[in-house]
Short mmCIF file of C-alpha atoms in Angstrom, two decimals:
data_model
loop_
_atom_site.label_atom_id
_atom_site.label_comp_id
_atom_site.label_asym_id
_atom_site.label_seq_id
_atom_site.Cartn_x
_atom_site.Cartn_y
_atom_site.Cartn_z
CA MET A 1 26.40 -25.50 -3.01
CA ASP A 2 29.29 -28.20 -2.20
CA LYS A 3 26.52 -30.42 -1.17
CA ILE A 4 24.65 -29.93 -4.10
CA LYS A 5 27.81 -30.41 -6.44
CA ARG A 6 28.73 -34.28 -3.78
CA ASN A 7 24.94 -35.09 -4.66
CA ILE A 8 25.22 -34.42 -8.63
CA ILE A 9 28.92 -36.69 -8.50
CA LEU A 10 26.87 -39.60 -6.71
CA LEU A 11 23.79 -38.96 -9.17
CA ILE A 12 26.02 -39.29 -11.95
CA LEU A 13 27.97 -42.45 -10.15
CA GLU A 14 25.33 -43.91 -9.42
CA LEU A 15 23.81 -43.85 -13.10
CA MET A 16 27.10 -45.17 -14.66
CA PHE A 17 26.87 -47.63 -12.06
CA LEU A 18 23.22 -49.36 -13.07
CA CYS A 19 24.14 -48.87 -16.97
CA ILE A 20 27.87 -49.62 -17.35
CA ASN A 21 29.82 -52.42 -18.09
CA VAL A 22 32.58 -52.10 -15.71
CA ASP A 23 36.41 -53.64 -14.73
CA ILE A 24 38.98 -54.60 -10.99
CA ALA A 25 39.58 -52.97 -7.75
CA TYR A 26 41.89 -54.19 -5.03
CA ALA A 27 42.23 -52.25 -0.47
CA ASP A 28 43.03 -53.02 3.27
CA MET A 29 39.67 -51.79 4.95
CA ILE A 30 36.62 -52.92 3.48
CA GLU A 31 33.39 -51.81 4.00
CA PHE A 32 29.86 -52.53 2.86
CA TYR A 33 27.39 -50.82 3.05
CA LYS A 34 23.63 -51.02 1.82
CA SER A 35 20.62 -48.43 0.95
CA SER A 36 19.94 -47.79 4.54
CA ILE A 37 23.93 -47.87 5.80
CA ALA A 38 24.27 -45.19 3.21
CA GLN A 39 21.78 -42.93 4.70
CA ILE A 40 23.73 -43.26 7.51
CA ASP A 41 26.78 -42.49 6.29
CA LYS A 42 24.96 -39.42 4.77
CA VAL A 43 24.99 -40.38 1.26
CA ASN A 44 21.83 -39.65 -0.63
CA PHE A 45 21.44 -41.66 -4.32
CA TYR A 46 18.87 -40.40 -6.82
CA ASN A 47 17.02 -42.46 -9.57
CA LEU A 48 16.77 -41.11 -13.49
CA THR A 49 14.82 -43.38 -14.89
CA THR A 50 13.00 -43.66 -18.17
CA LYS A 51 9.78 -43.63 -15.69
CA ASP A 52 11.39 -40.26 -15.18
CA GLY A 53 11.46 -38.87 -18.74
CA LEU A 54 15.11 -40.16 -19.55
CA SER A 55 15.32 -41.66 -23.19
CA ASN A 56 17.01 -45.06 -22.20
CA ASN A 57 18.23 -46.54 -18.90
CA ILE A 58 21.83 -47.71 -20.55
CA ILE A 59 24.20 -44.57 -19.30
CA THR A 60 26.74 -43.94 -22.15
CA ASP A 61 28.21 -40.70 -20.65
CA ILE A 62 27.10 -38.02 -18.10
CA TYR A 63 28.14 -34.21 -18.02
CA GLN A 64 27.54 -31.25 -16.09
CA ASP A 65 27.53 -27.97 -18.20
CA SER A 66 28.72 -24.47 -16.92
CA LEU A 67 25.07 -23.40 -16.24
CA GLY A 68 24.68 -26.74 -13.68
CA TYR A 69 22.66 -28.49 -16.16
CA ILE A 70 22.89 -32.28 -16.65
CA TRP A 71 23.73 -33.94 -19.48
CA ILE A 72 23.18 -38.00 -19.61
CA GLY A 73 23.95 -39.88 -22.64
CA THR A 74 22.37 -43.32 -23.02
CA GLU A 75 21.79 -45.85 -26.24
CA ASP A 76 19.08 -43.76 -27.47
CA GLY A 77 18.82 -40.20 -27.36
CA LEU A 78 20.94 -37.51 -25.46
CA ASN A 79 18.56 -35.81 -22.27
CA GLN A 80 19.41 -32.40 -20.59
CA TYR A 81 18.08 -32.18 -17.04
CA ASN A 82 17.17 -29.51 -15.05
CA GLY A 83 16.71 -31.18 -11.23
CA ASN A 84 12.81 -31.62 -12.79
CA ILE A 85 12.22 -32.16 -16.35
CA VAL A 86 13.94 -33.82 -18.68
CA THR A 87 14.51 -33.29 -22.47
CA GLU A 88 15.61 -35.28 -25.41
CA TYR A 89 17.38 -34.75 -28.35
CA ASN A 90 17.66 -37.76 -30.19
CA TYR A 91 18.27 -39.21 -34.16
CA GLU A 92 14.96 -38.79 -37.02
CA SER A 93 15.75 -39.95 -40.47
CA ASN A 94 14.97 -37.55 -42.76
CA ASP A 95 15.95 -34.58 -40.21
CA GLY A 96 19.13 -32.61 -40.87
CA SER A 97 18.80 -30.24 -37.35
CA SER A 98 18.49 -33.90 -35.11
CA LEU A 99 21.81 -35.69 -34.02
CA THR A 100 23.76 -37.77 -36.57
CA SER A 101 22.33 -41.09 -34.17
CA THR A 102 21.08 -42.36 -30.83
CA CYS A 103 23.77 -43.61 -29.30
CA ILE A 104 25.92 -40.99 -27.76
CA THR A 105 29.06 -41.53 -26.77
CA SER A 106 30.54 -38.44 -25.55
CA ILE A 107 29.73 -34.96 -24.07
CA ASN A 108 31.81 -31.63 -23.58
CA GLU A 109 31.09 -28.02 -23.61
CA ASP A 110 33.54 -25.40 -25.15
CA GLY A 111 34.30 -21.87 -24.58
CA TYR A 112 31.42 -20.22 -25.22
CA GLY A 113 28.71 -23.03 -23.91
CA ASN A 114 28.04 -24.64 -26.91
CA ILE A 115 27.75 -28.83 -26.45
CA TRP A 116 29.72 -30.95 -28.51
CA VAL A 117 28.03 -34.20 -28.25
CA GLY A 118 29.86 -37.22 -29.71
CA THR A 119 28.17 -40.27 -31.02
CA ASP A 120 29.23 -43.60 -32.88
CA ALA A 121 28.07 -41.59 -36.41
CA GLY A 122 28.90 -38.34 -36.03
CA LEU A 123 30.01 -35.25 -34.41
CA ASN A 124 27.40 -32.74 -33.03
CA ILE A 125 26.84 -29.08 -31.38
CA ILE A 126 24.33 -27.89 -29.91
CA ASN A 127 24.08 -24.18 -29.27
CA ARG A 128 24.42 -22.72 -26.27
CA THR A 129 21.09 -19.82 -27.79
CA ASP A 130 19.09 -21.50 -29.21
CA TYR A 131 20.28 -24.99 -28.69
CA LYS A 132 19.60 -26.02 -32.10
CA VAL A 133 21.20 -29.00 -33.29
CA THR A 134 24.59 -28.43 -35.76
CA ARG A 135 26.57 -31.92 -37.70
CA ILE A 136 29.93 -31.41 -38.30
CA GLU A 137 29.56 -33.40 -41.25
CA GLU A 138 31.68 -33.64 -44.56
CA ASN A 139 33.66 -29.98 -45.62
CA GLU A 140 34.59 -29.27 -49.45
CA ASP A 141 38.07 -29.36 -48.30
CA PRO A 142 38.66 -33.28 -46.11
CA ASN A 143 41.52 -32.58 -45.21
CA ALA A 144 39.66 -30.84 -42.63
CA MET A 145 37.75 -32.97 -41.51
CA LEU A 146 37.81 -35.22 -38.39
CA SER A 147 39.83 -38.34 -38.57
CA ASP A 148 36.99 -40.57 -37.94
CA ASP A 149 32.58 -40.35 -37.32
CA SER A 150 32.75 -42.78 -35.00
CA ILE A 151 33.63 -40.39 -31.60
CA THR A 152 34.78 -42.03 -28.40
CA SER A 153 36.51 -38.20 -25.77
CA ILE A 154 35.38 -35.42 -26.18
CA TYR A 155 38.05 -32.88 -24.67
CA ARG A 156 38.32 -29.03 -24.06
CA ASP A 157 42.03 -27.80 -22.61
CA SER A 158 43.20 -25.05 -20.76
CA ASN A 159 43.26 -23.37 -23.70
CA ASP A 160 39.75 -23.68 -24.42
CA THR A 161 41.31 -26.03 -27.24
CA MET A 162 39.14 -28.94 -28.42
CA TRP A 163 40.36 -32.60 -28.54
CA ILE A 164 38.12 -34.62 -30.62
CA GLY A 165 39.41 -38.87 -30.17
CA THR A 166 37.74 -41.45 -32.22
CA THR A 167 38.30 -45.16 -33.08
CA ASN A 168 40.82 -43.59 -35.76
CA GLY A 169 42.89 -41.05 -35.00
CA LEU A 170 42.68 -37.73 -32.45
CA ASN A 171 41.73 -34.31 -33.89
CA ARG A 172 42.65 -30.95 -32.73
CA TYR A 173 39.83 -28.11 -33.66
CA ASP A 174 41.51 -25.26 -35.15
CA GLU A 175 38.74 -22.56 -34.60
CA GLU A 176 40.86 -19.81 -36.16
CA ASN A 177 40.57 -21.94 -39.72
CA ASN A 178 38.02 -23.37 -38.84
CA LYS A 179 39.13 -27.21 -39.43
CA PHE A 180 40.36 -30.54 -37.67
CA ILE A 181 43.89 -31.21 -37.57
CA LYS A 182 44.11 -35.21 -37.08
CA TYR A 183 47.01 -36.82 -35.79
CA TYR A 184 47.62 -40.76 -36.29
CA SER A 185 50.48 -43.32 -35.40
CA ASP A 186 53.17 -44.17 -37.97
CA GLY A 187 54.69 -46.05 -35.62
CA THR A 188 56.90 -44.29 -34.33
CA ASN A 189 58.05 -42.76 -30.94
CA ARG A 190 56.70 -39.24 -31.66
CA SER A 191 53.28 -40.23 -32.61
CA ILE A 192 49.98 -41.30 -30.94
CA THR A 193 50.67 -45.25 -29.57
CA ASN A 194 47.49 -46.34 -31.30
CA ASN A 195 44.67 -44.70 -33.43
CA TYR A 196 41.61 -46.36 -31.25
CA ILE A 197 41.37 -42.63 -29.09
CA THR A 198 40.09 -43.99 -25.52
CA ASP A 199 39.85 -40.60 -22.66
CA ILE A 200 41.29 -37.31 -22.75
CA ASP A 201 42.77 -35.76 -19.97
CA GLU A 202 45.12 -32.66 -18.99
CA ASP A 203 47.63 -32.45 -15.98
CA GLU A 204 48.35 -29.76 -13.61
CA ASP A 205 51.52 -28.72 -16.64
CA GLY A 206 49.92 -28.42 -19.36
CA TYR A 207 50.16 -31.52 -20.64
CA LEU A 208 47.62 -33.51 -22.40
CA TRP A 209 46.66 -37.16 -21.43
CA ILE A 210 45.47 -39.49 -24.12
CA SER A 211 44.66 -43.04 -23.35
CA THR A 212 44.31 -45.99 -26.27
CA ILE A 213 43.36 -49.68 -26.28
CA ASP A 214 47.07 -50.18 -25.50
CA ARG A 215 48.97 -47.55 -24.30
CA LEU A 216 48.74 -43.59 -22.93
CA TYR A 217 51.33 -40.92 -24.64
CA ILE A 218 51.09 -37.04 -23.79
CA ILE A 219 51.16 -34.11 -25.98
CA ASP A 220 52.83 -30.96 -24.67
CA LEU A 221 50.17 -27.61 -25.04
CA ASP A 222 52.60 -25.50 -25.81
CA ASN A 223 54.21 -27.18 -28.87
CA TYR A 224 51.98 -30.25 -29.47
CA ASN A 225 55.58 -32.23 -29.25
CA ILE A 226 54.07 -35.84 -28.71
CA TYR A 227 56.06 -38.45 -26.10
CA ASN A 228 55.01 -41.88 -25.28
CA LYS A 229 54.46 -43.34 -21.64
CA GLU A 230 55.40 -46.94 -20.40
CA ASN A 231 54.50 -48.56 -17.12
CA GLU A 232 56.79 -49.96 -15.55
CA ASN A 233 56.73 -54.10 -17.13
CA ASN A 234 56.53 -52.34 -20.11
CA ASN A 235 52.96 -53.94 -21.09
CA ASP A 236 50.46 -53.23 -23.39
CA ILE A 237 47.11 -51.32 -21.12
CA TYR A 238 43.98 -50.88 -22.32
CA ILE A 239 42.77 -47.86 -20.65
CA TYR A 240 38.43 -46.86 -20.26
CA GLU A 241 38.48 -44.22 -18.53
CA MET A 242 40.70 -41.62 -16.39
CA ASP A 243 40.52 -38.99 -14.33
CA LYS A 244 42.99 -35.93 -12.01
CA ASP A 245 42.89 -36.37 -8.23
CA ASN A 246 43.42 -33.18 -6.12
CA GLU A 247 47.40 -33.57 -6.02
CA GLY A 248 47.82 -33.72 -10.19
CA ASN A 249 47.80 -37.66 -9.66
CA ILE A 250 45.92 -39.33 -13.10
CA TRP A 251 43.85 -42.48 -12.13
CA THR A 252 43.23 -44.91 -14.89
CA ALA A 253 40.76 -48.19 -14.63
CA SER A 254 42.39 -50.67 -17.61
CA LYS A 255 42.09 -53.54 -18.30
CA ASN A 256 45.10 -54.63 -15.86
CA GLY A 257 43.27 -53.00 -13.04
CA ILE A 258 44.04 -49.51 -11.40
CA ILE A 259 46.86 -47.67 -12.75
CA LYS A 260 48.00 -44.45 -10.55
CA ILE A 261 49.98 -41.96 -12.16
CA SER A 262 52.49 -39.87 -9.89
CA SER A 263 52.47 -36.28 -10.53
CA LYS A 264 55.31 -36.13 -8.66
CA ASN A 265 57.15 -37.90 -11.90
CA TYR A 266 55.04 -38.79 -13.99
CA GLU A 267 55.58 -42.86 -13.34
CA LEU A 268 52.71 -45.17 -14.23
CA GLY A 269 52.60 -48.27 -11.59
CA ASN A 270 49.64 -50.56 -11.06
CA TYR A 271 47.94 -49.67 -7.95
CA ASN A 272 46.14 -52.74 -6.03
CA ILE A 273 43.47 -51.71 -4.01
CA ASP A 274 41.66 -54.76 -2.35
CA VAL A 275 37.64 -53.97 -2.07
CA GLY A 276 37.02 -58.70 -1.68
CA GLU A 277 36.90 -61.61 -4.17
CA ASN A 278 33.23 -61.38 -4.42
CA LEU A 279 34.13 -58.67 -7.01
CA ASN A 280 35.28 -59.22 -10.38
CA LYS A 281 37.35 -57.48 -11.94
CA ASP A 282 35.74 -55.22 -14.42
CA ILE A 283 35.79 -51.45 -12.90
CA THR A 284 35.69 -49.76 -16.24
CA LYS A 285 34.57 -45.85 -14.68
CA VAL A 286 36.31 -43.77 -12.64
CA LEU A 287 35.76 -39.93 -10.79
CA CYS A 288 37.73 -38.07 -8.12
CA ASP A 289 35.79 -35.68 -6.14
CA SER A 290 37.35 -32.82 -4.78
CA LYS A 291 37.73 -33.92 -1.42
CA GLY A 292 40.53 -36.23 -2.32
CA ASN A 293 38.14 -39.26 -2.28
CA VAL A 294 38.39 -41.98 -5.40
CA TRP A 295 35.25 -43.27 -6.95
CA PHE A 296 35.15 -46.62 -8.93
CA ALA A 297 32.25 -48.30 -10.94
CA SER A 298 31.54 -51.96 -10.59
CA SER A 299 28.81 -54.23 -12.28
CA SER A 300 29.32 -55.62 -8.29
CA GLY A 301 28.39 -51.81 -6.43
CA LEU A 302 29.76 -48.80 -6.44
CA ILE A 303 33.28 -48.18 -4.78
CA LYS A 304 34.62 -45.73 -3.05
CA TYR A 305 38.62 -44.85 -2.23
CA ILE A 306 39.63 -43.14 0.11
CA PRO A 307 43.73 -42.84 -0.38
CA SER A 308 44.11 -41.18 3.10
CA ASN A 309 43.50 -44.08 5.02
CA ASN A 310 43.44 -46.63 2.57
CA THR A 311 40.26 -47.99 2.95
CA THR A 312 37.41 -48.69 0.85
CA LYS A 313 33.92 -48.54 1.34
CA LEU A 314 31.44 -50.68 -0.97
CA TYR A 315 27.93 -49.30 -2.11
CA GLN A 316 25.34 -51.93 -3.19
CA SER A 317 21.60 -51.83 -4.28
#
C-alpha cells in the first residue's frame, strides 16, 4: 500500500510539473536525474494525458479521495481516475446538472464523502452516492451565500468544517444553518490580511493557516479568532501554496521563495534550497510526503528535497 501511495504522490507531482507554471529553489548537494536514472532510484513516473482520456493536459489541481479515486482538475473539465478509466465532468450550456465552469480550481471532500469542486465561476458538490452534480448557486438570503464565485481553495478542517477561499474573501460553511460565514479584510490585525485567498491548511494545534497574495494569518478553530503572521523582514509575501510535514512544520511556495514555518514557535523565515543557477525561481507547488521529503514542482523539473541531510534531487524528462 505504501508503494501505491508513493506512486500516486509522484503521479500527482509529475502531472503538476508537466502542466503548471511554477517560482524558486535553492541545497548543499544537487543530483540531477534523467528518466533512466530515476528508475535506478526506484522512482516510477506514470503519464496520464488526453490520449488516456483526460479532458485536458493543463492540470490545475489533483485530489485523492477516501476511496482512493484520483480527481484531476484541468482548464477544461474535471476527471475521476480509478487507475484504469477516466470519467469526465464538465460544464454544459443549458444544463443545470453540469459543473458551473470548465476551469477547475480546487477539489476536496467533505465528511460524507461528497466531492467539492471549485471553479472560476462557482462551487459544485458531487454526491458520493449517485455522482450527480449540485451547483451552489444564489440563495434566497444573499447573506448565506459565498463571498465570491471565483474559488481558489477548498479545505476540510479537523472538525469536518468546510472552508472556501475565493478571490474576494474566505468562507466557512455552517452546515447546521446551511449558509456560509464570510470573512473579509477590514485593515485591522483581527481580520484577514487580504481578500484574495490562495491556500488553506491546518497545523497540529488546531489553527487554520490561510495564505493570501500579501501575507499569512491563522484562525483559532476553537473560537474563530484571527491572528496575523509576519515574516522576519515584515515584508508582504505572495504565497502560492502550503503543506505540512511530519514534524508539523509548514512549507510554503511563494514569490519570495520557499518559506518554512517552524512548528516550535510558528516563526516565518526564508528557507534557501540551492539547486543551482539553471533553475529559475518559479516554484509554486509543494508537497510533503510520509517519509519526510519535501517535493517542489518547477518548470525546470521535479525537485525532491531531503531535509534530514539537506540534499536535493532534480528529476527531468
